[in-house]
Amino acid sequence: MEGRILWADDEIDLLKPHILFLEEKGYEIDTANNGSDAVEMSKENHYDIIFLDENMPGLSGLETLTKIKELNSSVPIVMITKSEEEHIMEEAIGGQISDYLIKPVNPNQILLSLKKNLTSKDLVSQKTSSDYQQEFRQIGMQLNDRMDANEWAEIYDKLVRWELKLEGSSDGGMKEVFNMQKKEANTQFCKFVDQNYRAWLNGDEDAPLMSHQLLQTNLFEHLGKEPVFLIVIDNLRLDQWKVLQPLINEFFNVDKEELFYSILPTATHYARNALFAGLMPLNISKKHPNLWLNENDEGGKNMHEEELLQANLKRNNKQIKMSYNKVVRLDFAKKLVDRFNELQQNDLNVIVYNFVDMLSHARTEMEVIKELADDEPAYRSLTVSWFNHSPLKELLRKIADSKIKTFITTDHGTIHVDNPVKIQGDRNTNTNLRYKIGRNLNYSEKEVIVSSNPEDIMLPKENMSDKFVFSKENDFFAYPNNYNHYVKYYKDTFQHGGVSLEEMIIPWIELSPK
């Protein structure tokens, strides 16, 4: 049986040909010629969908709709009426109808409505799987070609779009195929980065836009003309932006979505300082030694972002009035919204939101967060839930109401890790799970990406023999001592600092108010 239908219409006898047509298609149909009977029948039976005539004697269609929704708020209801009056349509839509048809209706219109409301999920799933099968071959061929950095960004964007489409699919086999292709893409991408990263930092013509170039290239030209907001959401991946975009589209149009590359390590200490300073970490340490802290120095490593940004603006002859705010607590975020009238007097307002970064770290430390975000879809869902209930959403609404241009970006992404890689180091080795810096590091060459001279990739070093070692794909570093406990604790967490599509290729969004 395709589904059980209740059809209520005071002229139900005239609809016998429609009913026979649907019965031939496999549907079971119960009928009623008034609203009261329809309400009683919906109490006693489970219906997959209900058709209601709007103009019936006694209880009207709209009154019947209200009573049925009180009994079962989730049942799809299709309103059928002779009237095209706007207020009737608005009342019906406000009553949460699933479809709206104008008499006279033909059988194919009814069938289309049934397909849309009862089987659309399966049809969409089948179509998505079929479309991805065709795309799978094309992506596979591209992965075997020599691609430049921009083509890799296009491939990653394509993979993210398919991941989100397949998320709602019931085809588990196709999801497994996709996960294998994404893993293969990450394997090839890590080889690509290992072969080309040094050249990018030395003026290679195929170099992508990177963290330290971002603001000069995409933001500074807008400064001084009108107020501008720059919102940096720490640790925001491309897929997380994609699921937030429909919510932000309530207030803004997306004028431009561009992908750029985070520098290595893909960690806040390096990537965000480089973003604001407009300099690679090695140059920051030389030009602003009082604003840079090395791995083993005491103190917060991102305490001087405002000063670095001010120096960057001055270096680029941008004499503007600026505010810088870092949100790490809910009460401060609320106060920021309350201060909006003050903020809009500035030429540039920079707001750094640390929530997504805190979410990834909390997921490592807290069992309840692990359960709430135990896989990629759940992690995205938690990001959406945070945004919907965060002061950031209210702030964006106020910015849009005031017609102020806004940019959203991030410093790096994060990756779900599940494969431990052994590494050994002395007690001065840093604690990050995706990159290590030190003098006496022991590891397997084939499992990592190594920079024996950090200055080759524009990173400072404390000791002459220091080297940087980066994990790749979905690996994380684990020490041999107490290995099993360490692996159990960190496996299936979200980490950053290494080399992967998710960590390195990140979004820059230009928004204009609606």
PDB file of C-alpha atoms in Angstrom, residues 158-263:
ATOM      1  CA  LYS A 158      32.139  19.919  -4.327  1.00  0.00           C
ATOM      2  CA  LEU A 159      32.776  17.164  -1.750  1.00  0.00           C
ATOM      3  CA  VAL A 160      31.228  19.236   1.028  1.00  0.00           C
ATOM      4  CA  ARG A 161      28.123  19.881  -1.068  1.00  0.00           C
ATOM      5  CA  TRP A 162      27.746  16.150  -1.740  1.00  0.00           C
ATOM      6  CA  GLU A 163      28.340  15.305   1.901  1.00  0.00           C
ATOM      7  CA  LEU A 164      25.470  17.569   2.930  1.00  0.00           C
ATOM      8  CA  LYS A 165      23.193  16.216   0.190  1.00  0.00           C
ATOM      9  CA  LEU A 166      23.928  12.591   1.079  1.00  0.00           C
ATOM     10  CA  GLU A 167      23.439  13.274   4.791  1.00  0.00           C
ATOM     11  CA  GLY A 168      19.669  13.110   4.304  1.00  0.00           C
ATOM     12  CA  SER A 169      19.851  10.028   2.092  1.00  0.00           C
ATOM     13  CA  SER A 170      18.767   6.593   3.251  1.00  0.00           C
ATOM     14  CA  ASP A 171      21.335   4.963   0.957  1.00  0.00           C
ATOM     15  CA  GLY A 172      23.957   3.779   3.436  1.00  0.00           C
ATOM     16  CA  GLY A 173      26.013   2.149   0.704  1.00  0.00           C
ATOM     17  CA  MET A 174      26.374   5.402  -1.207  1.00  0.00           C
ATOM     18  CA  LYS A 175      27.427   7.221   1.974  1.00  0.00           C
ATOM     19  CA  GLU A 176      30.142   4.610   2.448  1.00  0.00           C
ATOM     20  CA  VAL A 177      31.339   5.138  -1.133  1.00  0.00           C
ATOM     21  CA  PHE A 178      31.435   8.887  -0.524  1.00  0.00           C
ATOM     22  CA  ASN A 179      33.453   8.491   2.691  1.00  0.00           C
ATOM     23  CA  MET A 180      35.986   6.368   0.813  1.00  0.00           C
ATOM     24  CA  GLN A 181      36.293   8.997  -1.915  1.00  0.00           C
ATOM     25  CA  LYS A 182      36.686  11.800   0.620  1.00  0.00           C
ATOM     26  CA  LYS A 183      39.426   9.831   2.364  1.00  0.00           C
ATOM     27  CA  GLU A 184      41.197   9.298  -0.964  1.00  0.00           C
ATOM     28  CA  ALA A 185      40.902  13.018  -1.674  1.00  0.00           C
ATOM     29  CA  ASN A 186      42.530  13.825   1.668  1.00  0.00           C
ATOM     30  CA  THR A 187      45.359  11.375   0.963  1.00  0.00           C
ATOM     31  CA  GLN A 188      46.102  13.031  -2.378  1.00  0.00           C
ATOM     32  CA  PHE A 189      45.695  16.516  -0.921  1.00  0.00           C
ATOM     33  CA  CYS A 190      48.278  15.876   1.797  1.00  0.00           C
ATOM     34  CA  LYS A 191      50.786  14.780  -0.861  1.00  0.00           C
ATOM     35  CA  PHE A 192      49.972  17.921  -2.836  1.00  0.00           C
ATOM     36  CA  VAL A 193      50.557  20.194   0.171  1.00  0.00           C
ATOM     37  CA  ASP A 194      53.803  18.432   1.063  1.00  0.00           C
ATOM     38  CA  GLN A 195      55.085  18.991  -2.483  1.00  0.00           C
ATOM     39  CA  ASN A 196      53.955  22.620  -2.924  1.00  0.00           C
ATOM     40  CA  TYR A 197      53.622  24.428   0.413  1.00  0.00           C
ATOM     41  CA  ARG A 198      57.197  25.749   0.529  1.00  0.00           C
ATOM     42  CA  ALA A 199      56.907  27.087  -3.028  1.00  0.00           C
ATOM     43  CA  TRP A 200      53.688  28.942  -2.168  1.00  0.00           C
ATOM     44  CA  LEU A 201      55.538  30.903   0.508  1.00  0.00           C
ATOM     45  CA  ASN A 202      58.311  31.764  -1.917  1.00  0.00           C
ATOM     46  CA  GLY A 203      56.272  33.508  -4.587  1.00  0.00           C
ATOM     47  CA  ASP A 204      55.003  30.564  -6.664  1.00  0.00           C
ATOM     48  CA  GLU A 205      52.547  31.890  -9.262  1.00  0.00           C
ATOM     49  CA  ASP A 206      50.090  29.093  -8.508  1.00  0.00           C
ATOM     50  CA  ALA A 207      50.023  29.887  -4.780  1.00  0.00           C
ATOM     51  CA  PRO A 208      46.523  30.243  -3.311  1.00  0.00           C
ATOM     52  CA  LEU A 209      45.296  33.102  -1.166  1.00  0.00           C
ATOM     53  CA  MET A 210      46.537  32.357   2.372  1.00  0.00           C
ATOM     54  CA  SER A 211      45.890  33.530   5.933  1.00  0.00           C
ATOM     55  CA  HIS A 212      48.506  36.273   6.007  1.00  0.00           C
ATOM     56  CA  GLN A 213      47.251  37.775   2.716  1.00  0.00           C
ATOM     57  CA  LEU A 214      43.519  37.607   3.376  1.00  0.00           C
ATOM     58  CA  LEU A 215      42.697  40.973   4.933  1.00  0.00           C
ATOM     59  CA  GLN A 216      44.884  43.027   2.595  1.00  0.00           C
ATOM     60  CA  THR A 217      43.344  41.282  -0.414  1.00  0.00           C
ATOM     61  CA  ASN A 218      39.673  41.097   0.591  1.00  0.00           C
ATOM     62  CA  LEU A 219      38.956  43.587   3.372  1.00  0.00           C
ATOM     63  CA  PHE A 220      41.146  46.682   3.291  1.00  0.00           C
ATOM     64  CA  GLU A 221      39.670  48.110   0.077  1.00  0.00           C
ATOM     65  CA  HIS A 222      36.297  48.445   1.870  1.00  0.00           C
ATOM     66  CA  LEU A 223      37.662  50.373   4.851  1.00  0.00           C
ATOM     67  CA  GLY A 224      37.056  54.088   5.284  1.00  0.00           C
ATOM     68  CA  LYS A 225      34.114  54.196   2.882  1.00  0.00           C
ATOM     69  CA  GLU A 226      31.407  52.913   5.247  1.00  0.00           C
ATOM     70  CA  PRO A 227      31.189  51.005   8.556  1.00  0.00           C
ATOM     71  CA  VAL A 228      32.256  47.359   8.235  1.00  0.00           C
ATOM     72  CA  PHE A 229      31.965  44.337  10.539  1.00  0.00           C
ATOM     73  CA  LEU A 230      34.470  41.469  10.373  1.00  0.00           C
ATOM     74  CA  ILE A 231      33.346  38.391  12.289  1.00  0.00           C
ATOM     75  CA  VAL A 232      35.955  35.666  12.765  1.00  0.00           C
ATOM     76  CA  ILE A 233      34.402  32.408  14.007  1.00  0.00           C
ATOM     77  CA  ASP A 234      37.308  30.353  15.288  1.00  0.00           C
ATOM     78  CA  ASN A 235      37.583  26.812  13.949  1.00  0.00           C
ATOM     79  CA  LEU A 236      34.730  27.131  11.427  1.00  0.00           C
ATOM     80  CA  ARG A 237      34.859  24.521   8.674  1.00  0.00           C
ATOM     81  CA  LEU A 238      33.349  24.930   5.235  1.00  0.00           C
ATOM     82  CA  ASP A 239      30.568  22.422   5.961  1.00  0.00           C
ATOM     83  CA  GLN A 240      29.658  24.301   9.138  1.00  0.00           C
ATOM     84  CA  TRP A 241      29.405  27.526   7.162  1.00  0.00           C
ATOM     85  CA  LYS A 242      27.139  25.776   4.636  1.00  0.00           C
ATOM     86  CA  VAL A 243      24.652  24.731   7.338  1.00  0.00           C
ATOM     87  CA  LEU A 244      24.730  28.198   8.931  1.00  0.00           C
ATOM     88  CA  GLN A 245      24.214  29.979   5.616  1.00  0.00           C
ATOM     89  CA  PRO A 246      20.407  29.464   5.371  1.00  0.00           C
ATOM     90  CA  LEU A 247      20.033  31.015   8.829  1.00  0.00           C
ATOM     91  CA  ILE A 248      22.228  33.997   7.957  1.00  0.00           C
ATOM     92  CA  ASN A 249      20.333  34.397   4.673  1.00  0.00           C
ATOM     93  CA  GLU A 250      17.374  35.606   6.736  1.00  0.00           C
ATOM     94  CA  PHE A 251      19.275  38.879   7.148  1.00  0.00           C
ATOM     95  CA  PHE A 252      21.927  39.005   4.431  1.00  0.00           C
ATOM     96  CA  ASN A 253      22.598  38.213   0.808  1.00  0.00           C
ATOM     97  CA  VAL A 254      25.851  36.360   0.136  1.00  0.00           C
ATOM     98  CA  ASP A 255      27.706  38.543  -2.366  1.00  0.00           C
ATOM     99  CA  LYS A 256      30.852  36.452  -2.432  1.00  0.00           C
ATOM    100  CA  GLU A 257      31.993  33.093  -1.089  1.00  0.00           C
ATOM    101  CA  GLU A 258      35.684  32.450  -1.539  1.00  0.00           C
ATOM    102  CA  LEU A 259      37.924  29.698  -0.230  1.00  0.00           C
ATOM    103  CA  PHE A 260      41.421  30.417   1.031  1.00  0.00           C
ATOM    104  CA  TYR A 261      44.160  28.359   2.671  1.00  0.00           C
ATOM    105  CA  SER A 262      45.080  28.402   6.333  1.00  0.00           C
ATOM    106  CA  ILE A 263      48.819  28.470   6.942  1.00  0.00           C
TER     107      ILE A 263
END
